XYZ file of C-alpha atoms in Angstrom:
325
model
C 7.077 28.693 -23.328
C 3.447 28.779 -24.258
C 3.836 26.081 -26.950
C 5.374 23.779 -24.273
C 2.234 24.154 -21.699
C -0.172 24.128 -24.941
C 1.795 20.456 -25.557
C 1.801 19.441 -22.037
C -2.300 20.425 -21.429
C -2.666 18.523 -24.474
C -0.807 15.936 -23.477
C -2.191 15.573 -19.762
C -5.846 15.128 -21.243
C -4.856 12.409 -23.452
C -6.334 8.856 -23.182
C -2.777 7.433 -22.057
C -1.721 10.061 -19.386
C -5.394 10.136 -18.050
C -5.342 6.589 -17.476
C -1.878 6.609 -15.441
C -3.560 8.987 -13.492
C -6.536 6.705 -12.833
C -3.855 4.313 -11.460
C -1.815 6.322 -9.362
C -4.949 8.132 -7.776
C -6.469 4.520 -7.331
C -3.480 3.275 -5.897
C -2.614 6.435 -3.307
C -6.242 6.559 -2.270
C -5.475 2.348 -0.999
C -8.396 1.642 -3.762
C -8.478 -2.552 -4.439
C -8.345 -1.963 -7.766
C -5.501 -4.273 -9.954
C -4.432 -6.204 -12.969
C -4.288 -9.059 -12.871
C -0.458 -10.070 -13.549
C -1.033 -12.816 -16.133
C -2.725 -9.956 -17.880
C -0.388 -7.295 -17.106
C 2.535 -9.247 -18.445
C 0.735 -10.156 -21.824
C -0.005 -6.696 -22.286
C 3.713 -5.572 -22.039
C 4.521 -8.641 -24.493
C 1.723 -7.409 -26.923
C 3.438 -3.662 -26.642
C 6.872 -4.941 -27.100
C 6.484 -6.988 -30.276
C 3.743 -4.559 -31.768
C 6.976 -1.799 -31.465
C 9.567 -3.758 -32.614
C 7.789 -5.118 -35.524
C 6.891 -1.801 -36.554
C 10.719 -0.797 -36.206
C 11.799 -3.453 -38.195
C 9.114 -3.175 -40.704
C 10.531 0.629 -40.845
C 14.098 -0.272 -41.246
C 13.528 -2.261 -44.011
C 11.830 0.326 -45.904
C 14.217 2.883 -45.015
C 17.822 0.309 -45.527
C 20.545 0.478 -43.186
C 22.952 3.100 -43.526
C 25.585 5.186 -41.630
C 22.730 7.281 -39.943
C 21.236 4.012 -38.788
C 24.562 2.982 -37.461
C 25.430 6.428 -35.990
C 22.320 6.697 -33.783
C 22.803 2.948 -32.299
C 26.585 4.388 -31.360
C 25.372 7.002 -29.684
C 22.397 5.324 -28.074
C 25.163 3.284 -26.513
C 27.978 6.091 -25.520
C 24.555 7.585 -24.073
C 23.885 4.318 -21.279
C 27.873 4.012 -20.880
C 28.098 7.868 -19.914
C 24.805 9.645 -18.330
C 25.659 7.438 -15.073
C 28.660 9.675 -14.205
C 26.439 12.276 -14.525
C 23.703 11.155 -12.541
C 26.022 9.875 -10.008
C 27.863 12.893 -10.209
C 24.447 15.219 -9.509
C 23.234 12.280 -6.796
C 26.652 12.858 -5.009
C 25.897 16.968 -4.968
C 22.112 16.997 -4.237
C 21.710 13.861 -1.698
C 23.548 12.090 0.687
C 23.251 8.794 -0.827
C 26.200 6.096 -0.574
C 28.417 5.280 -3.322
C 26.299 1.845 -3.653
C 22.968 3.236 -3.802
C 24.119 6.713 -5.992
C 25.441 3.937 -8.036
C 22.381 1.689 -8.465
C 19.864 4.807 -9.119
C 22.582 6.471 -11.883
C 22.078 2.751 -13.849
C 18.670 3.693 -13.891
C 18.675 6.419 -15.849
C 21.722 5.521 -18.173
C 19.345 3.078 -19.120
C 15.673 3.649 -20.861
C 12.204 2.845 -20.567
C 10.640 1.325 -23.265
C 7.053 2.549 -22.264
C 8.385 5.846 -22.231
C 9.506 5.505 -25.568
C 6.328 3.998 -26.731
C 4.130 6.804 -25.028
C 6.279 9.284 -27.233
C 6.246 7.452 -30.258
C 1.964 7.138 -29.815
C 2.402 11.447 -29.311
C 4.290 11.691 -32.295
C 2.108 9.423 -34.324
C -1.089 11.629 -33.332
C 0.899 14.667 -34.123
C 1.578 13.109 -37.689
C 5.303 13.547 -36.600
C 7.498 11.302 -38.325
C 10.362 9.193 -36.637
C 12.996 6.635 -37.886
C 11.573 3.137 -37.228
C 15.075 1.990 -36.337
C 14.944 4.089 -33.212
C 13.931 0.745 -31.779
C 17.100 -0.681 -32.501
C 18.677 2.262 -30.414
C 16.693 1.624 -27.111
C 17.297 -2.255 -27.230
C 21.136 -0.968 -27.609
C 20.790 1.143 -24.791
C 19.343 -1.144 -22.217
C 22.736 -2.916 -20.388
C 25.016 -0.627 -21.097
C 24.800 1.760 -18.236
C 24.417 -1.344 -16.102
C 28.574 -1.985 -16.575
C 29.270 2.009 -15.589
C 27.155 1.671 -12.413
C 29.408 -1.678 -11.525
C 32.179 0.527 -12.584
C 31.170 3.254 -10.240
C 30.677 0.763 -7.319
C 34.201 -0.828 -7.514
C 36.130 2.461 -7.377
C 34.383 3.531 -4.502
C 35.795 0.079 -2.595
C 32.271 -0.796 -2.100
C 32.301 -4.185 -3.378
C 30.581 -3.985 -6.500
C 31.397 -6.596 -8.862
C 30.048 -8.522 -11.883
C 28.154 -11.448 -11.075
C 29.089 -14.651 -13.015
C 26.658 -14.713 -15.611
C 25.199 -11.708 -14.976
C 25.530 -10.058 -18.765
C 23.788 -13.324 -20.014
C 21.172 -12.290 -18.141
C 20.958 -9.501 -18.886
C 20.996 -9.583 -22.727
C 18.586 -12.437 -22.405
C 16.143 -10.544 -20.821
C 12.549 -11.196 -22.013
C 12.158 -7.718 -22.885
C 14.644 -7.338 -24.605
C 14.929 -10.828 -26.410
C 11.307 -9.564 -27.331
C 12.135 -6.520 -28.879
C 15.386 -7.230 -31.013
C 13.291 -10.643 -31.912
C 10.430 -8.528 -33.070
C 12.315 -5.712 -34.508
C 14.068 -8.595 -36.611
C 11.172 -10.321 -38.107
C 10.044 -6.587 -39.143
C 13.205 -5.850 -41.313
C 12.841 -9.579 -42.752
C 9.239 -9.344 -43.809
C 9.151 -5.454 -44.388
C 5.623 -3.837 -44.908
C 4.045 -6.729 -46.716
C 4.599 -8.755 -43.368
C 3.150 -5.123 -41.767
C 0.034 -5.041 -43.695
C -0.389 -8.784 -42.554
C -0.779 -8.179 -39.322
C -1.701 -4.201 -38.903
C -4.993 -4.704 -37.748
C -3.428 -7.251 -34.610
C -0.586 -4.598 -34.125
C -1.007 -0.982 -34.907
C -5.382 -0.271 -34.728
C -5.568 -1.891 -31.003
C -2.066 -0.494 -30.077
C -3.295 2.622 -28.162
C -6.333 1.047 -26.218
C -3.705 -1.364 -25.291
C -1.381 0.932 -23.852
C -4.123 2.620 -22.182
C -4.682 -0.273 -19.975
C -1.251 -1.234 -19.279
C -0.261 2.660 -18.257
C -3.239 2.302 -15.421
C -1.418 -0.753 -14.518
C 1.855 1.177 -14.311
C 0.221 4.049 -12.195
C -1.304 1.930 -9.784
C 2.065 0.033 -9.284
C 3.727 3.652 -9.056
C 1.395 4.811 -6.565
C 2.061 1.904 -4.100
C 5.237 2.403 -4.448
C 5.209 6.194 -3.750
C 3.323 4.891 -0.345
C 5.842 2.882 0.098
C 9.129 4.793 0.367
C 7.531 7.760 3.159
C 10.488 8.700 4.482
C 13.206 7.044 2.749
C 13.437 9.280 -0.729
C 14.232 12.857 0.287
C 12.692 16.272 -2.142
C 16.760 16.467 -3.051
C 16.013 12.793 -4.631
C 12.785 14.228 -6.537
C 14.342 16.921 -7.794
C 17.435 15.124 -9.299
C 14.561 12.568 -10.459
C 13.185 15.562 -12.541
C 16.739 17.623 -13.239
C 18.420 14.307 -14.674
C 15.988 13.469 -17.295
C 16.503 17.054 -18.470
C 19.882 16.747 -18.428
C 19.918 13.821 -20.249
C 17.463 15.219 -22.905
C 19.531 17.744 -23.766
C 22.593 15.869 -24.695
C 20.436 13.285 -26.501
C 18.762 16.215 -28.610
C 23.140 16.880 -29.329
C 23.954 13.683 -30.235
C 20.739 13.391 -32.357
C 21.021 17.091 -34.215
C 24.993 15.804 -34.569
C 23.939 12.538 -36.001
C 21.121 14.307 -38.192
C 18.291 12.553 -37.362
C 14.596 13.641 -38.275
C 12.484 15.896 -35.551
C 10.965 12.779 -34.762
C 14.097 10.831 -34.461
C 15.784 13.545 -32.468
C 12.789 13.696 -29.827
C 12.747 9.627 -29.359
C 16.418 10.235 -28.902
C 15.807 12.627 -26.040
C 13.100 10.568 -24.710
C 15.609 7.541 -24.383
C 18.561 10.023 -22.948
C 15.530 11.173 -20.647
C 13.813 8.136 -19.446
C 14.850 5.480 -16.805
C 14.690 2.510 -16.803
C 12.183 0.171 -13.903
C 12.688 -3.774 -15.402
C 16.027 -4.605 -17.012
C 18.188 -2.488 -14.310
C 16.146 -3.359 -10.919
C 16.277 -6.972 -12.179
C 20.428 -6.703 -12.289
C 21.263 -4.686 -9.355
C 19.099 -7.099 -7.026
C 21.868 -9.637 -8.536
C 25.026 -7.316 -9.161
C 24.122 -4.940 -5.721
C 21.986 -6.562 -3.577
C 23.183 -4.384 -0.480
C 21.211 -0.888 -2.624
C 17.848 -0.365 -1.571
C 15.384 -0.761 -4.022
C 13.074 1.821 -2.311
C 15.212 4.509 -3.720
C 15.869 3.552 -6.825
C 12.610 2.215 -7.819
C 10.965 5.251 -6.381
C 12.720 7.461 -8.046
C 12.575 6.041 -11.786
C 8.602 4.695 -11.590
C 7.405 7.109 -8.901
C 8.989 10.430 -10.133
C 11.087 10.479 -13.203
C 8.080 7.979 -14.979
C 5.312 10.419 -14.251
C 7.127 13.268 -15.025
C 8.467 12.497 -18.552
C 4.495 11.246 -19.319
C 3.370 14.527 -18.468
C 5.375 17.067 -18.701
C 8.793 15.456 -19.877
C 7.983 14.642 -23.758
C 6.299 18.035 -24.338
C 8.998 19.594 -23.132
C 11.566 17.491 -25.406
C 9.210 17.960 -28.598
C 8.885 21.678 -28.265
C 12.477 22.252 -27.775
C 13.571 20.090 -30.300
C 10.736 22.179 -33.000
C 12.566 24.732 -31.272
C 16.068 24.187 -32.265
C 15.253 22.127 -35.567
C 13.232 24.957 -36.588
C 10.606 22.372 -37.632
């Protein structure tokens, strides 16, 4: 227990989680501090091909094999099944509707990639090693649980239903497109293409992140203002219980798979994050009736600022903890 609040005070006084908290403080104290959006958006597309490059550029190093294939499997029986559970623990602790149970449980059967790339920059500074091709897993894992929450939706009779065209959409997302595109061009030009290019991608990386993360708290904080009275403390604490629960069946499936301590804590990152871009983007098409207070609130305003803080120490100490690394 000490290691994990060593890890999180570590953690909490870091460049990255200290400039979240810049943001969200900004933002709750009604401060007119922003980002620009043109600059906001070209700092996510910056973070997204600097990730996926480096993921590809790992992959081809490493060569695909069955472990490879194994953890993109799981990464996608992960976003098919965690929203039963969440729904499952929504329908127990709140007493949301089938429609808007169904729209936050997407959420968190999907991932957030800045999660992932928060825990990937904790890893790097803790000279932890992970498997580049993790990448390939969170880009798997995106739509997925998208499908389940439609599922969920239709068997309550609450007129769920696919939208025509809306998996096009969905697996064209920028974000995405970005990231497999990226992650590609890595594995074809392999560390020579790396070194190329390593002082564009991987030396600015962090300061990079910095400033997007105080982008992310300050939209976080508004929307924490936002939604008085509409999220409940049941929602918060499923929006801290879930990612836990989903943690610990990723570190499972990644100990099953045998993944590296690094691999098996970007695992449980992904089982643990939620997603705030692909999955608001389809249920304003697939359920426009939810209300995006809740289910925004919950994965940016709660479940995002926990994992940064005290989520990924948590997952990295219990996975040295079980790995016996």
């Amino acid at each position: 227990m000490t290691d994990i609040f060593d890890l999180a005070a570590a953690n909490l006084i870091s460049p990255i989680i200290l400039s979240f908290a810049l943001g969200l403080a900004a933002a709750l104290a009604r401060s007119d501090l922003t980002i620009p959006e043109a600059v906001a958006k070209g700092m996510s597309i910056y973070l997204l091909f600097a990730i996926g490059f480096k993921g590809g550029a790992s992959v081809a190093a490493h060569g695909v094999d069955g472990t490879l294939l194994s953890a993109v499997a799981a990464g996608i029986v992960l976003s098919f099944g965690l929203p039963f559970i969440a729904f499952a623990l929504l329908k127990i602790l709140t007493k949301l509707d089938a429609t808007d149970a169904a729209a936050v449980a997407a959420h968190y059967g999907s991932i957030s990639i800045v999660t992932f790339v928060a825990a990937t920059s904790v890893l790097e500074g803790k000279m932890i090693d992970a498997e580049g091709y993790m990448v390939a897993v969170a880009a798997a894992m995106e739509a997925p649980a998208i499908l389940s929450a439609l599922w969920l939706v239709a068997r309550s009779g609450s007129g769920g239903k696919m939208a025509p065209g809306l998996m096009r959409e969905i697996m064209l997302n920028g974000s995405i497109v970005l990231l497999v595109g990226a992650f590609a061009i890595g594995a074809v030009t392999g560390e020579k293409g790396l070194a190329e290019i390593e002082s564009f991608i991987v030396n600015p990386f962090k300061g990079v992140l910095c400033l997007f993360l105080l982008d992310m708290g300050l939209i976080a904080g508004r929307g924490l203002r936002q939604a008085k009275g509409v999220v409940t403390l049941p929602m918060v604490a499923f929006g801290i219980a879930m990612p836990l629960v989903g943690s610990i069946i990723g570190l499972a499936l990644g100990m099953l798979i045998g993944l590296s301590l690094g691999g098996i804590v970007l695992m449980m990152v992904l089982a643990a994050s939620a997603s705030y871009i692909a999955v608001p983007a389809a249920m304003r098409v697939a359920l426009p009736q939810a209300n995006p207070a809740v289910y925004l609130t919950l994965s940016l305003g709660v479940t995002f600022p926990f994992n940064l803080t005290l989520g990924i120490p948590i997952y990295l100490a219990i996975a040295q903890a079980m790995t016996g690394a």
